[in-house]
Amino acid sequence: MSEQRLAVRKTYKLFIGGAFPRSESGRTYPVNDPEGRFLANASQASRKDVRDAVGAARKAFGGWSGRTPYNRGQILYRVAEMLEGRHAQFVGELRAAGLGRNAAAREVDAAVDRWVWYAGWADKLGAVAGAANPVAGPYFNFSTPEPTGVVGVVAPDSPLLGLVSVVAPVIVSGNTCVVVASEPAPLPAVTLAEVLATSDLPGGVVNILTGRRAELAPWLASHLDVNALDLAGVPDEQVRPLEEAAAGNLKRVLRPTGADWAGDPGTRRLTAFLETKTVWHPVGV
């Protein structure tokens, strides 16, 4: 006589500072597939969770931005290795989100490849975005790119490839981030958080919140310790109020572009959250 057992259901939590807390509010919201069938309950983050995530990102910024670009590239490549190791799990979650088996497998392949592509930029970005400037005088003049700081990211509803395409370019240059995951399809984002937590990525470099986009995005936009915003997943009619809130501390804002996440990513997102530092140095000193 075979014994039946109860399945161990996964608890989908937030990802803040390298840990997996529940929302401080205790709220959750149901995640359904495209046919309306219940899949899971996800944590519904609050304003306090946004503050905690921004604090964790700020705390991690000094150490992460201070690492060598080569080391950041190594760490990002390790994340890609672990994404590849969870290929089947991501395929299952994307199928639950409505993709067919082949389409889900292609999206996971593309997400891994995209992460590797961005990892390869880590030690090349300075050479491409920086310059040695000619000057009339006995000086060297160098312009070098530096990370902006803490970046708030509102992820698109492409639950894995789009998410990877907005997170990886932010952190490869030394920024840290707070990400509001896709509201209708947050489960791959939580699984990505598990990948990040078990890789070499320091806690707080990436913080992932699930919940209501319309509730969380304004708190990110108005937070004075957030230096920039990527509004990739924000509907057009909600962009202007967020830009107005972001003006309080002159945040850089990357507006939605209607990106084809499966297309060539280019370098726009790599350079969107960089500051240029120009240094003058006397010759021979």
Coordinates of C-alpha atoms in Angstrom, one line a residue:
M1 CA 0.0 0.0 0.0
S2 CA 1.6 3.3 -1.2
E3 CA 1.5 6.2 1.2
Q4 CA 0.4 9.6 -0.1
R5 CA 2.2 12.7 1.0
L6 CA 1.5 16.4 0.9
A7 CA 3.5 18.5 -1.4
V8 CA 5.8 21.1 0.2
R9 CA 4.5 24.3 -1.3
K10 CA 7.0 27.1 -2.0
T11 CA 6.6 30.3 0.0
Y12 CA 7.4 33.3 -2.2
K13 CA 9.0 36.1 -0.2
L14 CA 10.8 39.3 -0.8
F15 CA 14.6 39.5 -1.3
I16 CA 16.2 42.3 0.8
G17 CA 19.8 42.5 1.8
G18 CA 20.5 39.0 0.8
A19 CA 17.7 37.6 3.1
F20 CA 14.1 36.5 2.3
P21 CA 11.8 38.3 4.7
R22 CA 8.0 38.4 4.4
S23 CA 6.5 41.8 3.9
E24 CA 6.4 43.7 7.2
S25 CA 2.7 44.3 6.5
G26 CA 2.0 40.6 6.4
R27 CA 0.2 41.0 3.1
T28 CA 0.2 38.6 0.2
Y29 CA -1.6 38.6 -3.2
P30 CA -2.7 35.7 -5.4
V31 CA -0.7 35.0 -8.6
N32 CA -2.8 33.3 -11.3
D33 CA -1.9 31.9 -14.7
P34 CA -3.4 33.5 -17.9
E35 CA -6.5 31.4 -17.6
G36 CA -7.1 32.6 -14.0
R37 CA -6.0 29.4 -12.3
F38 CA -4.3 30.0 -8.9
L39 CA -0.6 29.4 -8.8
A40 CA 0.7 30.8 -5.5
N41 CA 0.6 33.7 -3.1
A42 CA 3.4 36.3 -3.4
S43 CA 4.4 38.8 -0.7
Q44 CA 2.9 42.2 -1.2
A45 CA 5.6 44.7 -0.3
S46 CA 4.9 47.9 1.5
R47 CA 6.4 51.4 1.8
K48 CA 8.5 50.1 4.8
D49 CA 9.8 47.3 2.6
V50 CA 10.9 49.8 0.0
R51 CA 12.8 51.8 2.7
D52 CA 14.5 48.6 4.0
A53 CA 15.5 47.6 0.4
V54 CA 16.9 51.1 -0.3
G55 CA 18.8 51.0 2.9
A56 CA 20.3 47.6 2.0
A57 CA 21.2 48.8 -1.5
R58 CA 22.9 51.9 -0.1
K59 CA 24.9 49.8 2.5
A60 CA 26.1 47.4 -0.3
F61 CA 27.0 50.2 -2.7
G62 CA 30.5 51.1 -1.4
G63 CA 31.8 47.5 -1.4
W64 CA 30.3 46.6 -4.7
S65 CA 31.4 49.7 -6.6
G66 CA 34.8 49.3 -5.0
R67 CA 35.5 45.9 -6.5
T68 CA 37.5 45.6 -9.6
P69 CA 35.5 45.4 -12.8
Y70 CA 37.1 42.0 -13.5
N71 CA 35.9 40.7 -10.2
R72 CA 32.3 42.0 -10.9
G73 CA 32.4 40.2 -14.2
Q74 CA 33.5 36.9 -12.5
I75 CA 30.6 37.2 -10.0
L76 CA 28.1 37.9 -12.8
Y77 CA 29.4 35.0 -14.8
R78 CA 28.9 32.8 -11.7
V79 CA 25.2 33.9 -11.6
A80 CA 24.9 32.8 -15.2
E81 CA 26.2 29.4 -14.3
M82 CA 23.6 29.0 -11.6
L83 CA 20.8 30.3 -13.9
E84 CA 21.8 27.5 -16.3
G85 CA 21.7 25.0 -13.5
R86 CA 18.0 26.0 -12.7
H87 CA 17.0 25.9 -16.4
A88 CA 14.2 23.3 -15.9
Q89 CA 12.8 25.2 -12.9
F90 CA 12.6 28.5 -14.8
V91 CA 11.0 26.7 -17.8
G92 CA 8.3 25.4 -15.5
E93 CA 7.6 28.8 -14.0
L94 CA 7.4 30.4 -17.5
R95 CA 5.1 27.7 -18.7
A96 CA 2.9 28.5 -15.7
A97 CA 3.0 32.2 -16.8
G98 CA 1.5 31.1 -20.1
L99 CA 4.4 30.3 -22.4
G100 CA 4.6 27.1 -24.4
R101 CA 7.3 24.6 -23.6
N102 CA 9.6 25.6 -26.5
A103 CA 9.0 29.3 -26.0
A104 CA 9.8 29.0 -22.3
A105 CA 13.0 27.1 -23.0
R106 CA 14.1 29.7 -25.6
E107 CA 13.4 32.5 -23.1
V108 CA 15.5 30.8 -20.4
D109 CA 18.3 30.2 -22.9
A110 CA 18.1 33.9 -24.0
A111 CA 18.1 35.1 -20.4
V112 CA 21.3 33.1 -19.5
D113 CA 23.0 34.3 -22.7
R114 CA 22.0 37.9 -21.9
W115 CA 23.4 37.7 -18.4
V116 CA 26.7 36.3 -19.8
W117 CA 26.8 39.1 -22.4
Y118 CA 26.5 41.8 -19.7
A119 CA 29.1 40.0 -17.5
G120 CA 31.5 40.3 -20.4
W121 CA 31.1 44.1 -20.4
A122 CA 32.4 44.5 -16.8
D123 CA 36.0 45.0 -17.6
K124 CA 35.4 46.7 -21.0
L125 CA 33.0 49.4 -20.0
G126 CA 35.7 51.8 -18.8
A127 CA 37.6 51.6 -22.0
V128 CA 34.5 52.1 -24.2
A129 CA 32.8 54.8 -22.1
G130 CA 36.0 56.6 -20.9
A131 CA 38.5 58.6 -22.7
A132 CA 42.0 60.2 -22.6
N133 CA 41.3 63.8 -23.6
P134 CA 43.8 65.9 -25.6
V135 CA 44.7 69.2 -23.8
A136 CA 47.0 72.1 -24.6
G137 CA 49.3 72.0 -21.6
P138 CA 51.6 69.7 -19.5
Y139 CA 48.7 67.7 -18.2
F140 CA 47.0 64.3 -18.6
N141 CA 43.2 64.5 -18.8
F142 CA 41.2 61.4 -18.3
S143 CA 37.4 60.9 -18.3
T144 CA 36.3 57.7 -16.5
P145 CA 32.8 56.3 -15.9
E146 CA 31.6 55.7 -12.4
P147 CA 28.4 54.2 -11.0
T148 CA 25.6 56.5 -10.1
G149 CA 24.6 54.8 -6.9
V150 CA 21.3 53.2 -5.9
V151 CA 18.9 52.6 -8.9
G152 CA 15.2 51.9 -8.6
V153 CA 14.0 49.5 -11.3
V154 CA 10.4 48.8 -12.2
A155 CA 10.7 45.6 -14.2
P156 CA 8.7 44.9 -17.3
D157 CA 6.2 42.1 -17.6
S158 CA 8.6 39.9 -19.5
P159 CA 9.2 37.9 -16.3
L160 CA 12.7 36.5 -16.9
L161 CA 14.4 37.9 -20.1
G162 CA 13.1 41.4 -19.5
L163 CA 14.0 41.2 -15.8
V164 CA 17.6 40.1 -16.6
S165 CA 17.8 42.8 -19.3
V166 CA 17.1 45.6 -16.8
V167 CA 19.0 44.2 -13.7
A168 CA 22.3 43.0 -15.2
P169 CA 23.3 46.3 -16.9
V170 CA 22.6 48.2 -13.7
I171 CA 24.9 46.2 -11.4
V172 CA 27.7 45.3 -13.9
S173 CA 29.0 48.9 -13.6
G174 CA 28.9 48.9 -9.8
N175 CA 25.5 50.3 -9.1
T176 CA 23.1 48.5 -6.6
C177 CA 19.4 48.3 -7.2
V178 CA 15.9 47.9 -5.8
V179 CA 13.7 46.0 -8.2
V180 CA 9.9 46.0 -8.4
A181 CA 9.1 42.7 -10.1
S182 CA 6.4 42.1 -12.7
E183 CA 3.1 42.3 -10.9
P184 CA 1.2 39.6 -12.8
A185 CA 4.2 37.2 -13.1
P186 CA 6.5 37.7 -10.1
L187 CA 7.5 34.0 -9.6
P188 CA 10.5 33.9 -11.9
A189 CA 11.8 37.0 -10.1
V190 CA 11.7 35.2 -6.7
T191 CA 13.5 32.2 -8.2
L192 CA 16.1 34.6 -9.7
A193 CA 16.5 36.0 -6.1
E194 CA 17.3 32.5 -4.9
V195 CA 20.0 32.2 -7.6
L196 CA 21.5 35.5 -6.5
A197 CA 21.4 34.6 -2.8
T198 CA 23.4 31.4 -3.5
S199 CA 25.9 32.9 -5.8
D200 CA 28.9 35.1 -4.9
L201 CA 26.9 38.4 -5.3
P202 CA 27.1 40.3 -2.0
G203 CA 23.8 40.8 -0.1
G204 CA 22.1 44.1 -0.9
V205 CA 23.4 44.5 -4.4
V206 CA 20.1 43.4 -5.8
N207 CA 16.9 43.6 -3.8
I208 CA 13.6 42.3 -5.3
L209 CA 10.2 43.3 -4.2
T210 CA 6.9 41.8 -5.3
G211 CA 3.6 43.5 -5.0
R212 CA 1.5 46.3 -6.5
R213 CA 3.5 48.3 -9.0
A214 CA 1.3 51.4 -8.6
E215 CA 1.8 51.3 -4.9
L216 CA 5.6 50.8 -4.8
A217 CA 6.9 52.8 -7.7
P218 CA 5.9 56.2 -6.3
W219 CA 7.8 55.5 -3.0
L220 CA 10.9 54.5 -5.1
A221 CA 10.6 57.7 -7.2
S222 CA 10.3 60.0 -4.2
H223 CA 13.0 58.3 -2.0
L224 CA 15.8 60.8 -1.5
D225 CA 18.5 58.0 -1.2
V226 CA 17.6 56.6 -4.7
N227 CA 19.9 58.1 -7.3
A228 CA 18.2 56.9 -10.5
L229 CA 15.1 55.2 -11.9
D230 CA 14.5 52.7 -14.7
L231 CA 10.8 52.8 -15.6
A232 CA 10.9 49.9 -18.0
G233 CA 7.7 48.3 -16.7
V234 CA 5.6 51.5 -16.1
P235 CA 2.6 52.2 -18.3
D236 CA 3.0 55.5 -20.3
E237 CA 0.2 57.3 -18.3
Q238 CA 2.1 56.7 -15.0
V239 CA 5.5 57.9 -16.2
R240 CA 5.0 61.7 -15.7
P241 CA 4.0 61.6 -12.0
L242 CA 7.0 59.4 -11.3
E243 CA 9.3 61.8 -13.1
E244 CA 7.9 64.6 -11.1
A245 CA 8.5 62.7 -7.9
A246 CA 12.0 61.8 -9.0
A247 CA 12.8 65.5 -9.5
G248 CA 13.0 66.0 -5.7
N249 CA 16.7 64.9 -5.7
L250 CA 17.4 65.2 -9.5
K251 CA 17.3 61.4 -10.2
R252 CA 18.3 60.2 -13.6
V253 CA 15.2 58.7 -15.2
L254 CA 15.2 56.1 -18.0
R255 CA 11.8 56.2 -19.6
P256 CA 10.0 53.1 -21.0
T257 CA 11.2 52.5 -24.6
G258 CA 8.9 49.7 -25.7
A259 CA 11.9 47.5 -25.9
D260 CA 12.0 44.2 -27.7
W261 CA 13.6 42.2 -25.0
A262 CA 14.6 39.4 -27.4
G263 CA 16.4 41.9 -29.7
D264 CA 19.9 43.3 -29.6
P265 CA 20.3 45.0 -26.2
G266 CA 22.9 47.5 -27.3
T267 CA 24.8 49.6 -24.8
R268 CA 22.1 52.2 -23.8
R269 CA 21.2 50.6 -20.5
L270 CA 24.9 50.0 -19.7
T271 CA 25.6 53.7 -19.9
A272 CA 22.3 55.1 -18.6
F273 CA 23.3 55.0 -14.9
L274 CA 27.0 56.2 -15.1
E275 CA 28.6 59.4 -14.1
T276 CA 31.7 60.7 -15.9
K277 CA 34.6 61.8 -13.7
T278 CA 37.3 63.9 -15.4
V279 CA 40.7 64.1 -13.7
W280 CA 43.6 66.4 -14.6
H281 CA 47.1 65.3 -13.7
P282 CA 50.3 67.1 -14.3
V283 CA 52.8 65.3 -16.6
G284 CA 55.8 63.9 -14.8
V285 CA 54.2 64.0 -11.3

